[in-house]
Amino acid sequence: MLLKIDNVTKRFGGLAAVSEVSFELEEGIILGLIGPNGAGKSTLFGCINGTLPLTEGTVTFDGKVISGNKSFQNAKLGIARSYQIVQPFGNMTALQNAMVGAFCKTNNYKEAEQIALRSLETVKLIKKKDVVAKHLNLGERKKLEIAKALSTQPKLLLLDEVMAGLNTTEVLEMVGIIKSLNTSGITIIIIEHIMEAIMNISDRIIVLSFGKKIAEGSPEEISKDPHVIEAYFGVEEVEEHA
Amino acid sequence: MLKRLLNINNSVLWAIAVLSIIVPFFLPNRYFQDIAVLTFLWAGLSSSWNLYSGYCGRLSIGHAAFLGIGAYSSTILYVNYGISPWIGMIVGGLFSALAALVIGGTTLRLKGTFFVLSTVAFAEILKTFAIVSKDLTAGSLGMMIPYNPGFANMIFQGKIPFAIITWAYMMLVIILCVRLEKSKLGYSLIAVGENQEAAENLGVNSTRVMLISYVMSAVLTSIGGTLFAQYIMFIEPMSLMSVGYSVNFILYAIAGGMGTAFGPMVGAFILVPVTNLLRGYLSFISGLHGFVLGMLLIIILLFRPDGILPQLKGFVRKLMNRNKNNEEKGE
Ligand SMILES: Nc1ncnc2c1ncn2[C@@H]1O[C@H](COP(=O)(O)OP(=O)(O)OP(=O)(O)O)[C@@H](O)[C@H]1O
Ligand SMILES: [Mg+2]
């Protein structure tokens, strides 16, 4: 198992944004993480990569307990995260943005540059490599967000709504990019609201609602699960179907 | 293409930096040579400040503290114990490194404003300490360095040797900044300044990165402090560790271009001579030079908030593009 989440809880004051969530992740797959707004998906990412300290529970990565680590330590171990709200280094070029990530695994400037160029190539942003990040459009920023994370040469990549706000063509391109990342050997957890995309791309899906894991299974199983339908469409809908 | 143009730009700046050493040799008298020395010195000091605050975007507004540590360390050792200022310079550097480690270690982790305030507080505490510990520092009377020329004493006849030393100091700091820009530390530092959390997510240990460059900045400033004391041959806490001096560090960097290797040099090359000449020639109305200088700064910052240097680069780039276009049209 690459990743093991064991009984993880994260409270903000009285609110349990993530509540007693457990699951395991085997190497090489794409796991979809879905759930209504405010379900705790992004918070769970923060708990995995170390941006947010856990309230309870443990996270084990590659056989090591990593809950308690800082995010930079987890980046070195091989966990990278892209943000729902993109976080580019606005005054640096796309290439320089990616190089910051590349320096995670090398101290050498030329090597870092090569790694970063490869990431930009992978996300199809290479043409914009010398453009200052604040001048990129949303689609390009989403790609840059992935390129930065990819440059740290992760084993596990956490993608938070990288398709939100993109048009249909861009979504299709992004699906292609994510599949190719996975083919190259990177295990991926992806949060997404675009159901078609997530059903198409994921090997397995976990559903969160009010911080709790309410379902886990293959895309087909999930799309039929009454709990999921309830979470998404409300109680009456389920009663009608039941 | 863009890269090549920027390189050309940089080689112009390199040329200005390297060739500036010729200037003092052609200046007519000691008055102008004095201005040249102060210009090199402040270019070096402001570049030292830039090494942390410029790239990381977190302003240290108490850098005069390290200037003071450098100046007092070498002067106390030389005047009271006869130890060469060259050694005093190293001792001062060590003290500054230690001070920066303590202040940085406790405050860099905190949010920006707290760090900024603590740097001022530190400078004020040091100033008070220098005033109070009369046995060591002669208090607010200040310390006079006896005139006894010789290389070991870092005291020279005429201004030229000091022009060379301060120029070398400036070059050292600029070279370090240029190398920083092409290094992991530099990339990490700039990234932390832009977005600390995002940088940490990419494996940057932000506290460590900030601490390393803050210490480097402090040590380099401290070296400048020793040079300053040896050049003026008199130090006194009220002015040396004043907010006014702390502001100079920032002023030249901002005017020239913060977070660029040559920005502080450009700022100092323009503002230090202008300040001194205004002070000299506008002395008939007291305070007039300050007024004129203030207006000049307001104009620079109003029209060029990024400083002069990025503007200059853009200008050269436009010029070269126009040449290129003309060539293409000609063909
Ligand atoms: N730093 C924080 N402090 C306090 N509450 C927070 C914080 N971050 C998130 N929350 C709360 O925790 C809950 C879960 O938020 P989270 O962002 O994880 O949801 P999400 O599933 O990612 O939603 P979305 O689909 O809208 O992105 C929300 O109620 C949110 O308001
Ligand atoms: Mg979210």
Coordinates of C-alpha atoms and ligand atoms in Angstrom, one line a residue:
Chain A
M1 CA 0.0 0.0 0.0
L2 CA 1.3 3.4 -1.0
L3 CA -0.9 5.4 1.3
K4 CA -3.0 4.4 4.4
I5 CA -5.4 6.9 6.0
D6 CA -6.4 5.6 9.4
N7 CA -9.3 7.2 11.3
V8 CA -8.4 10.7 10.3
T9 CA -10.3 13.6 11.9
K10 CA -9.7 17.3 11.3
R11 CA -11.7 19.8 13.4
F12 CA -11.8 23.5 12.9
G13 CA -13.1 24.7 16.3
G14 CA -16.4 22.8 16.7
L15 CA -16.7 21.8 13.0
A16 CA -15.4 18.4 12.0
A17 CA -14.4 19.1 8.4
V18 CA -13.0 15.6 8.1
S19 CA -14.4 12.9 10.4
E20 CA -13.0 9.5 11.1
V21 CA -12.0 8.8 7.5
S22 CA -10.1 5.7 6.6
F23 CA -9.0 4.2 3.3
E24 CA -6.1 2.6 1.6
L25 CA -4.5 3.4 -1.7
E26 CA -2.5 0.9 -3.8
E27 CA 0.3 2.1 -6.0
G28 CA -0.5 3.1 -9.6
I29 CA -4.2 3.8 -9.5
I30 CA -6.3 6.9 -9.9
L31 CA -8.6 7.5 -7.0
G32 CA -11.5 9.9 -7.4
L33 CA -12.6 11.9 -4.4
I34 CA -16.0 13.4 -4.7
G35 CA -18.6 15.0 -2.5
P36 CA -20.8 18.1 -2.2
N37 CA -19.3 21.6 -1.5
G38 CA -17.8 21.8 1.9
A39 CA -17.7 18.0 2.3
G40 CA -14.1 18.2 3.5
K41 CA -12.3 17.0 0.3
S42 CA -9.7 19.8 0.2
T43 CA -9.2 19.6 3.9
L44 CA -8.4 15.9 3.6
F45 CA -5.7 16.8 1.0
G46 CA -4.3 19.2 3.5
C47 CA -4.2 16.4 6.1
I48 CA -2.5 14.0 3.8
N49 CA 0.3 16.4 2.6
G50 CA 0.9 18.0 5.9
T51 CA -0.5 21.5 5.3
L52 CA -3.0 21.0 8.0
P53 CA -2.1 19.3 11.3
L54 CA -4.5 16.4 12.1
T55 CA -6.8 16.4 15.1
E56 CA -6.8 12.6 15.3
G57 CA -5.7 9.6 13.3
T58 CA -2.6 8.6 11.3
V59 CA -1.4 8.8 7.8
T60 CA 1.1 6.3 6.6
F61 CA 3.0 6.8 3.3
D62 CA 5.3 4.2 1.8
G63 CA 5.4 2.4 5.2
K64 CA 6.3 5.5 7.2
V65 CA 3.9 7.4 9.5
I66 CA 3.9 10.9 8.1
S67 CA 1.1 12.5 10.1
G68 CA 3.0 15.2 12.1
N69 CA 5.3 16.0 9.2
K70 CA 5.4 19.4 7.6
S71 CA 4.4 19.7 3.9
F72 CA 7.9 20.3 2.7
Q73 CA 9.0 17.1 4.4
N74 CA 6.2 15.2 2.6
A75 CA 7.2 16.8 -0.7
K76 CA 10.6 15.3 -0.3
L77 CA 9.1 11.9 0.5
G78 CA 7.1 12.1 -2.7
I79 CA 3.7 13.7 -2.1
A80 CA 2.8 16.7 -4.2
R81 CA -0.4 18.7 -4.2
S82 CA -2.0 21.1 -6.6
Y83 CA -4.4 23.7 -5.1
Q84 CA -8.1 24.2 -6.0
I85 CA -7.4 27.9 -6.0
V86 CA -4.2 28.1 -8.0
Q87 CA -1.1 29.4 -6.2
P88 CA 1.4 30.5 -8.8
F89 CA 4.5 32.5 -7.9
G90 CA 3.1 35.5 -9.9
N91 CA 6.3 37.3 -10.7
M92 CA 8.2 34.3 -11.8
T93 CA 8.0 32.8 -15.3
A94 CA 6.3 29.5 -15.8
L95 CA 9.7 27.8 -16.1
Q96 CA 10.9 29.4 -12.8
N97 CA 7.7 28.3 -11.1
A98 CA 8.3 24.7 -12.1
M99 CA 12.0 24.9 -11.2
V100 CA 11.1 25.8 -7.6
G101 CA 9.5 22.4 -7.5
A102 CA 12.3 20.7 -9.3
F103 CA 14.8 21.9 -6.7
C104 CA 13.0 19.5 -4.3
K105 CA 15.0 16.6 -5.6
T106 CA 18.2 18.3 -6.9
N107 CA 20.5 21.1 -5.9
N108 CA 21.8 21.5 -9.5
Y109 CA 20.5 24.4 -11.5
K110 CA 20.8 22.7 -15.0
E111 CA 19.2 19.5 -13.7
A112 CA 16.3 21.5 -12.1
E113 CA 15.8 23.3 -15.4
Q114 CA 15.6 20.0 -17.3
I115 CA 13.2 18.5 -14.9
A116 CA 11.0 21.6 -15.0
L117 CA 11.1 21.7 -18.8
R118 CA 9.9 18.1 -18.9
S119 CA 7.0 18.9 -16.6
L120 CA 6.0 21.9 -18.7
E121 CA 6.2 19.6 -21.7
T122 CA 4.0 17.0 -20.0
V123 CA 1.2 19.5 -19.2
K124 CA 1.5 21.1 -22.6
L125 CA 2.6 24.5 -21.3
I126 CA 6.1 24.5 -22.8
K127 CA 5.2 27.3 -25.3
K128 CA 4.6 29.6 -22.3
K129 CA 7.7 28.7 -20.4
D130 CA 9.0 32.3 -20.4
V131 CA 5.7 34.0 -19.6
V132 CA 5.4 35.5 -16.2
A133 CA 2.8 33.5 -14.3
K134 CA 0.5 36.4 -13.5
H135 CA 0.0 36.9 -17.2
L136 CA -1.2 33.3 -17.8
N137 CA -4.9 32.6 -18.2
L138 CA -6.9 30.3 -15.9
G139 CA -6.4 27.2 -18.0
E140 CA -2.7 27.8 -18.2
R141 CA -2.5 28.5 -14.5
K142 CA -4.2 25.2 -13.7
K143 CA -1.6 23.5 -15.9
L144 CA 1.2 25.4 -14.2
E145 CA -0.2 24.2 -10.9
I146 CA 0.3 20.6 -12.0
A147 CA 3.7 21.3 -13.6
K148 CA 5.0 22.7 -10.3
A149 CA 3.7 19.7 -8.4
L150 CA 5.0 17.3 -11.0
S151 CA 8.5 18.9 -10.9
T152 CA 8.9 17.6 -7.4
Q153 CA 8.9 14.1 -9.0
P154 CA 6.2 12.7 -6.7
K155 CA 5.0 9.2 -6.2
L156 CA 1.6 10.5 -5.1
L157 CA -0.1 13.4 -6.7
L158 CA -3.1 15.2 -5.1
L159 CA -5.1 17.1 -7.7
D160 CA -7.7 19.5 -6.4
E161 CA -10.3 20.5 -9.0
V162 CA -7.8 21.0 -11.8
M163 CA -10.7 21.1 -14.3
A164 CA -12.9 23.6 -12.6
G165 CA -13.5 26.6 -14.8
L166 CA -12.1 25.0 -17.9
N167 CA -14.0 24.7 -21.2
T168 CA -14.9 21.4 -22.8
T169 CA -11.8 21.2 -25.0
E170 CA -9.6 22.1 -22.0
V171 CA -11.3 19.5 -19.9
L172 CA -10.6 16.8 -22.4
E173 CA -7.0 17.9 -22.7
M174 CA -6.6 17.8 -19.0
V175 CA -8.1 14.3 -18.8
G176 CA -5.5 13.2 -21.3
I177 CA -2.7 14.8 -19.3
I178 CA -3.8 13.2 -16.1
K179 CA -4.1 9.8 -17.7
S180 CA -0.6 10.2 -19.1
L181 CA 0.8 11.1 -15.7
N182 CA -0.8 8.0 -14.3
T183 CA 0.7 5.8 -17.1
S184 CA 4.1 7.2 -16.3
G185 CA 3.7 5.6 -12.9
I186 CA 2.3 8.3 -10.6
T187 CA -0.4 7.4 -8.2
I188 CA -3.1 10.0 -8.2
I189 CA -6.0 11.2 -6.0
I190 CA -8.2 13.6 -7.8
I191 CA -11.0 15.9 -6.5
E192 CA -13.5 16.8 -9.2
H193 CA -17.0 18.1 -9.5
I194 CA -17.3 17.3 -13.2
M195 CA -18.9 13.8 -13.0
E196 CA -18.2 12.6 -16.5
A197 CA -14.6 13.3 -16.2
I198 CA -14.2 11.7 -12.8
M199 CA -16.2 8.6 -13.7
N200 CA -14.1 8.2 -16.8
I201 CA -10.7 8.7 -15.2
S202 CA -10.9 7.0 -11.8
D203 CA -10.2 3.4 -11.0
R204 CA -12.0 3.8 -7.7
I205 CA -14.0 6.5 -6.1
I206 CA -14.5 7.7 -2.5
V207 CA -17.4 9.9 -1.6
L208 CA -17.3 12.3 1.3
S209 CA -20.3 14.1 2.8
F210 CA -20.1 16.3 5.9
G211 CA -16.6 15.1 6.5
K212 CA -17.5 11.4 6.6
K213 CA -16.7 8.7 4.0
I214 CA -20.1 7.6 2.8
A215 CA -19.2 5.3 0.0
E216 CA -16.2 3.7 -1.8
G217 CA -16.2 1.6 -4.9
S218 CA -15.8 1.4 -8.7
P219 CA -17.4 4.3 -10.7
E220 CA -20.3 2.0 -11.6
E221 CA -21.0 1.1 -8.1
I222 CA -20.8 4.7 -6.9
S223 CA -23.2 6.0 -9.5
K224 CA -25.8 3.5 -8.3
D225 CA -25.2 3.9 -4.5
P226 CA -28.3 5.3 -2.8
H227 CA -26.2 7.1 -0.1
V228 CA -24.4 9.0 -2.8
I229 CA -27.6 9.9 -4.6
E230 CA -28.9 11.1 -1.2
A231 CA -25.9 13.2 -0.5
Y232 CA -26.0 14.8 -3.9
F233 CA -29.7 15.2 -4.6
G234 CA -31.3 15.3 -1.1
V235 CA -33.5 12.9 0.8
E236 CA -36.7 13.1 -1.2
E237 CA -35.0 11.9 -4.3
V238 CA -33.8 8.8 -2.5
E239 CA -37.2 8.1 -1.1
E240 CA -38.7 8.3 -4.6
H241 CA -36.1 5.8 -5.9
A242 CA -36.4 3.5 -2.9
Chain B
M1 CA 15.4 35.5 -27.7
L2 CA 14.2 37.2 -24.6
K3 CA 16.8 35.5 -22.7
R4 CA 19.6 36.7 -24.9
L5 CA 18.3 40.3 -24.6
L6 CA 18.3 40.0 -20.9
N7 CA 21.8 38.7 -21.0
I8 CA 22.9 41.7 -23.0
N9 CA 21.2 43.9 -20.5
N10 CA 23.0 42.2 -17.7
S11 CA 26.3 42.5 -19.4
V12 CA 25.8 46.3 -19.6
L13 CA 25.2 46.3 -15.9
W14 CA 28.2 44.1 -15.3
A15 CA 30.3 46.6 -17.3
I16 CA 29.0 49.5 -15.3
A17 CA 29.8 47.7 -12.0
V18 CA 33.3 46.7 -13.1
L19 CA 34.3 49.9 -14.9
S20 CA 33.0 52.1 -12.1
I21 CA 36.3 51.6 -10.3
I22 CA 37.9 53.8 -12.9
V23 CA 35.8 56.8 -11.9
P24 CA 37.6 57.8 -8.6
F25 CA 40.9 57.9 -10.4
F26 CA 39.6 60.7 -12.6
L27 CA 37.8 62.7 -10.0
P28 CA 39.5 66.1 -9.5
N29 CA 39.7 66.2 -5.7
R30 CA 39.1 64.6 -2.3
Y31 CA 35.6 65.9 -2.1
F32 CA 34.4 64.0 -5.1
Q33 CA 36.5 61.0 -4.3
D34 CA 34.8 60.9 -0.9
I35 CA 31.4 60.8 -2.6
A36 CA 32.7 57.9 -4.8
V37 CA 33.8 55.9 -1.7
L38 CA 30.4 56.4 0.0
T39 CA 28.6 55.4 -3.2
F40 CA 30.5 52.1 -3.5
L41 CA 30.0 51.5 0.2
W42 CA 26.3 52.1 0.1
A43 CA 25.9 50.2 -3.1
G44 CA 27.4 47.2 -1.2
L45 CA 25.4 47.8 1.9
S46 CA 22.1 48.1 0.1
S47 CA 22.9 45.0 -2.0
S48 CA 23.5 43.2 1.3
W49 CA 20.1 44.2 2.5
N50 CA 18.7 43.1 -0.9
L51 CA 20.1 39.6 -0.5
Y52 CA 17.4 38.8 2.1
S53 CA 14.7 41.5 2.1
G54 CA 14.8 42.3 -1.6
Y55 CA 14.4 38.8 -2.8
C56 CA 12.1 37.6 -0.1
G57 CA 10.1 40.8 0.0
R58 CA 10.1 41.0 3.8
L59 CA 11.6 44.3 4.8
S60 CA 14.2 44.5 7.5
I61 CA 14.0 48.1 8.6
G62 CA 16.6 47.7 11.3
H63 CA 19.6 46.7 9.2
A64 CA 21.7 49.5 10.8
A65 CA 22.0 47.1 13.7
F66 CA 24.3 44.9 11.7
L67 CA 26.2 48.0 10.5
G68 CA 26.6 48.9 14.1
I69 CA 27.8 45.4 15.1
G70 CA 30.4 45.4 12.4
A71 CA 31.6 48.9 13.1
Y72 CA 31.8 48.5 16.9
S73 CA 33.3 45.0 16.9
S74 CA 36.3 46.1 14.8
T75 CA 36.7 49.5 16.4
I76 CA 36.6 48.1 20.0
L77 CA 39.1 45.4 19.2
Y78 CA 41.4 47.9 17.4
V79 CA 41.2 50.9 19.7
N80 CA 41.1 49.0 23.0
Y81 CA 43.2 46.0 22.2
G82 CA 45.2 46.9 19.1
I83 CA 43.8 44.0 17.0
S84 CA 43.8 44.5 13.3
P85 CA 40.4 45.7 11.8
W86 CA 40.7 42.9 9.2
I87 CA 40.4 40.4 12.1
G88 CA 37.8 42.7 13.7
M89 CA 35.8 42.5 10.5
I90 CA 35.6 38.7 10.8
V91 CA 34.8 38.9 14.5
G92 CA 32.0 41.4 13.7
G93 CA 30.7 39.1 11.0
L94 CA 30.5 36.3 13.5
F95 CA 28.7 38.4 16.0
S96 CA 26.3 39.6 13.3
A97 CA 25.7 36.0 12.2
L98 CA 24.9 35.0 15.8
A99 CA 22.6 38.0 16.3
A100 CA 20.8 37.3 13.0
L101 CA 20.4 33.6 14.0
V102 CA 18.8 34.6 17.3
I103 CA 16.5 37.3 15.8
G104 CA 15.7 35.3 12.7
G105 CA 15.2 32.1 14.6
T106 CA 12.6 33.6 16.8
T107 CA 10.8 36.0 14.4
L108 CA 11.2 34.8 10.8
R109 CA 8.6 32.1 11.3
L110 CA 6.1 34.6 12.3
K111 CA 4.1 36.7 9.9
G112 CA 5.7 39.6 8.0
T113 CA 4.8 42.5 10.2
F114 CA 6.1 41.0 13.4
F115 CA 9.5 40.4 11.8
V116 CA 9.6 43.9 10.4
L117 CA 8.9 45.4 13.9
S118 CA 11.3 43.2 15.6
T119 CA 14.1 44.3 13.3
V120 CA 13.6 47.9 14.3
A121 CA 13.3 46.9 18.0
F122 CA 16.6 45.1 17.7
A123 CA 18.4 48.1 16.2
E124 CA 17.0 50.3 19.0
I125 CA 18.1 47.9 21.7
L126 CA 21.6 47.7 20.3
K127 CA 21.8 51.5 20.0
T128 CA 20.7 51.9 23.7
F129 CA 23.3 49.2 24.6
A130 CA 26.0 51.1 22.8
I131 CA 25.1 54.3 24.6
V132 CA 24.8 52.7 28.0
S133 CA 27.9 50.5 28.1
K134 CA 30.3 53.5 28.3
D135 CA 33.3 51.4 29.4
L136 CA 33.2 49.4 26.2
T137 CA 32.0 51.9 23.6
A138 CA 32.6 55.3 25.2
G139 CA 28.8 55.8 25.1
S140 CA 27.3 58.6 23.1
L141 CA 30.6 60.4 23.0
G142 CA 31.6 57.9 20.3
M143 CA 34.9 56.3 19.5
M144 CA 37.7 57.9 17.6
I145 CA 40.1 55.7 15.6
P146 CA 43.6 57.1 15.8
Y147 CA 45.2 58.0 12.4
N148 CA 47.9 55.5 11.9
P149 CA 48.2 54.6 8.3
G150 CA 49.1 51.0 7.3
F151 CA 47.5 48.1 5.5
A152 CA 47.2 46.1 8.7
N153 CA 45.4 48.9 10.4
M154 CA 43.1 49.4 7.4
I155 CA 43.9 53.1 7.4
F156 CA 45.2 54.8 4.3
Q157 CA 46.5 58.1 3.0
G158 CA 44.2 59.5 0.4
K159 CA 40.9 58.2 -0.7
I160 CA 41.9 55.8 -3.5
P161 CA 42.8 52.7 -1.5
F162 CA 39.4 53.0 0.2
A163 CA 37.7 53.4 -3.1
I164 CA 39.3 50.1 -4.2
I165 CA 38.3 48.3 -1.0
T166 CA 34.7 49.5 -1.0
W167 CA 34.4 48.8 -4.7
A168 CA 35.6 45.2 -4.1
Y169 CA 33.1 44.9 -1.3
M170 CA 30.3 46.0 -3.6
M171 CA 31.4 43.6 -6.3
L172 CA 31.5 40.7 -3.8
V173 CA 27.9 41.3 -2.7
I174 CA 26.7 41.8 -6.2
I175 CA 28.4 38.6 -7.4
L176 CA 26.8 36.7 -4.5
C177 CA 23.4 38.1 -5.5
V178 CA 23.9 37.1 -9.2
R179 CA 24.9 33.6 -8.1
L180 CA 21.9 33.5 -5.7
E181 CA 19.6 34.2 -8.6
K182 CA 20.8 31.1 -10.3
S183 CA 20.7 28.8 -7.3
K184 CA 18.3 26.6 -5.4
L185 CA 18.5 29.0 -2.4
G186 CA 17.6 32.0 -4.6
Y187 CA 14.6 30.3 -6.3
S188 CA 13.4 29.0 -2.9
L189 CA 13.8 32.5 -1.3
I190 CA 11.9 34.3 -4.1
A191 CA 9.2 31.6 -4.0
V192 CA 8.8 32.0 -0.2
G193 CA 8.4 35.7 -0.7
E194 CA 5.7 35.2 -3.3
N195 CA 3.7 32.5 -1.5
Q196 CA 5.1 30.8 1.6
E197 CA 2.6 27.9 1.7
A198 CA 2.9 27.1 -2.0
A199 CA 6.7 27.1 -1.6
E200 CA 6.5 24.7 1.3
N201 CA 4.3 22.4 -0.7
L202 CA 7.1 22.1 -3.2
G203 CA 9.6 21.0 -0.6
V204 CA 10.9 24.4 0.4
N205 CA 11.8 24.6 4.1
S206 CA 10.9 28.2 4.3
T207 CA 12.2 28.9 7.8
R208 CA 15.6 27.5 6.9
V209 CA 15.8 29.3 3.6
M210 CA 14.9 32.6 5.1
L211 CA 17.3 32.1 8.0
I212 CA 20.3 31.3 5.8
S213 CA 19.9 34.3 3.6
Y214 CA 19.1 36.6 6.5
V215 CA 22.4 35.5 8.2
M216 CA 24.3 36.0 4.9
S217 CA 22.7 39.5 4.6
A218 CA 23.7 40.3 8.2
V219 CA 27.3 39.2 7.8
L220 CA 27.8 41.2 4.6
T221 CA 26.2 44.3 6.2
S222 CA 28.5 43.8 9.1
I223 CA 31.6 43.7 6.9
G224 CA 30.4 47.0 5.4
G225 CA 30.1 48.3 8.9
T226 CA 33.8 47.7 9.6
L227 CA 34.7 49.4 6.3
F228 CA 32.5 52.3 7.2
A229 CA 34.1 52.8 10.7
Q230 CA 37.6 52.5 9.3
Y231 CA 36.8 55.0 6.5
I232 CA 35.1 57.7 8.7
M233 CA 37.5 56.9 11.6
F234 CA 34.8 57.9 14.1
I235 CA 31.7 56.0 15.2
E236 CA 28.9 57.1 17.5
P237 CA 25.7 55.2 18.2
M238 CA 23.1 57.8 17.6
S239 CA 23.7 58.2 13.9
L240 CA 25.3 54.8 13.1
M241 CA 22.3 52.8 14.3
S242 CA 19.7 55.4 13.5
V243 CA 16.5 54.8 11.6
G244 CA 17.9 57.2 9.0
Y245 CA 20.7 54.8 8.1
S246 CA 18.4 51.8 8.2
V247 CA 16.2 53.6 5.7
N248 CA 19.1 54.2 3.3
F249 CA 19.6 50.5 2.9
I250 CA 16.0 50.2 1.7
L251 CA 15.8 53.4 -0.2
Y252 CA 18.6 52.7 -2.7
A253 CA 17.3 49.1 -3.3
I254 CA 13.7 50.3 -3.8
A255 CA 14.8 53.1 -6.1
G256 CA 17.0 50.9 -8.2
G257 CA 14.9 47.7 -8.1
M258 CA 14.4 45.4 -5.2
G259 CA 15.1 41.8 -5.7
T260 CA 17.4 42.3 -8.7
A261 CA 21.1 41.8 -8.4
F262 CA 22.1 45.2 -9.8
G263 CA 19.1 47.2 -8.6
P264 CA 20.6 48.5 -5.3
M265 CA 23.8 49.4 -7.1
V266 CA 21.9 51.5 -9.7
G267 CA 19.9 53.1 -6.9
A268 CA 23.1 54.0 -4.9
F269 CA 25.0 55.1 -8.0
I270 CA 22.3 57.7 -8.6
L271 CA 21.1 58.7 -5.1
V272 CA 24.3 58.8 -3.1
P273 CA 26.0 61.3 -5.4
V274 CA 22.8 63.3 -5.8
T275 CA 22.3 63.4 -2.0
N276 CA 25.8 64.5 -1.3
L277 CA 26.0 67.0 -4.1
L278 CA 22.7 68.5 -3.1
R279 CA 23.9 68.7 0.4
G280 CA 27.0 70.5 -0.8
Y281 CA 25.5 72.9 -3.3
L282 CA 22.1 73.6 -1.6
S283 CA 23.6 74.3 1.8
F284 CA 22.5 78.0 1.6
I285 CA 19.0 76.9 2.8
S286 CA 19.2 74.3 5.4
G287 CA 17.0 71.3 4.7
L288 CA 16.6 72.2 1.1
H289 CA 18.6 69.2 -0.1
G290 CA 16.4 66.9 1.9
F291 CA 13.4 68.4 0.3
V292 CA 14.7 68.1 -3.2
L293 CA 15.8 64.5 -2.6
G294 CA 12.4 63.6 -1.2
M295 CA 10.7 65.0 -4.3
L296 CA 13.0 63.1 -6.5
L297 CA 12.2 59.8 -4.7
I298 CA 8.5 60.5 -4.8
I299 CA 8.8 61.0 -8.5
I300 CA 10.8 57.8 -9.0
L301 CA 8.4 55.7 -6.9
L302 CA 5.3 57.3 -8.3
F303 CA 6.2 56.6 -11.9
R304 CA 8.4 53.5 -11.4
P305 CA 7.2 51.5 -8.4
D306 CA 9.4 48.6 -9.4
G307 CA 12.5 50.8 -9.4
I308 CA 14.6 52.2 -12.1
L309 CA 16.3 49.1 -13.2
P310 CA 13.4 47.1 -14.6
Q311 CA 12.4 50.2 -16.4
L312 CA 15.9 50.5 -17.9
K313 CA 15.8 46.9 -19.0
G314 CA 12.4 47.4 -20.7
F315 CA 13.8 50.5 -22.4
V316 CA 16.8 48.6 -23.8
R317 CA 14.6 45.8 -24.9
K318 CA 12.3 48.1 -26.8
L319 CA 15.3 49.8 -28.4
M320 CA 16.7 46.5 -29.5
N321 CA 13.3 45.3 -30.8
R322 CA 13.0 48.5 -32.8
N323 CA 16.5 47.9 -34.3
K324 CA 15.4 44.4 -35.2
N325 CA 12.2 45.6 -36.8
N326 CA 14.1 48.2 -38.8
E327 CA 16.5 45.5 -40.0
E328 CA 13.7 43.3 -41.0
K329 CA 12.0 46.2 -42.8
G330 CA 15.3 47.0 -44.6
E331 CA 15.6 43.4 -45.9
Ligands
LIG1 N1 -9.0 26.8 7.5 C1 -10.3 26.6 7.8 N2 -10.8 27.1 9.0 C2 -12.1 26.9 9.3 N3 -12.9 26.1 8.6 C3 -12.5 25.6 7.5 C4 -11.1 25.8 7.0 N4 -10.9 25.2 5.8 C5 -12.1 24.6 5.6 N5 -13.0 24.8 6.5 C6 -14.4 24.3 6.5 O1 -14.3 22.9 6.5 C7 -15.3 22.4 5.7 C8 -14.7 21.6 4.5 O2 -14.1 22.5 3.7 P1 -13.3 21.9 2.4 O3 -12.7 23.1 1.7 O4 -12.4 20.8 2.8 O5 -14.5 21.4 1.5 P2 -14.4 20.8 0.0 O6 -15.0 19.5 0.1 O7 -13.1 20.9 -0.6 O8 -15.5 21.8 -0.7 P3 -15.4 22.4 -2.2 O9 -16.0 21.3 -3.1 O10 -16.3 23.6 -2.1 O11 -14.0 22.7 -2.5 C9 -16.1 23.6 5.2 O12 -17.3 23.8 6.0 C10 -15.2 24.8 5.3 O13 -15.9 26.0 5.6
MG2 MG -12.2 22.0 -2.1

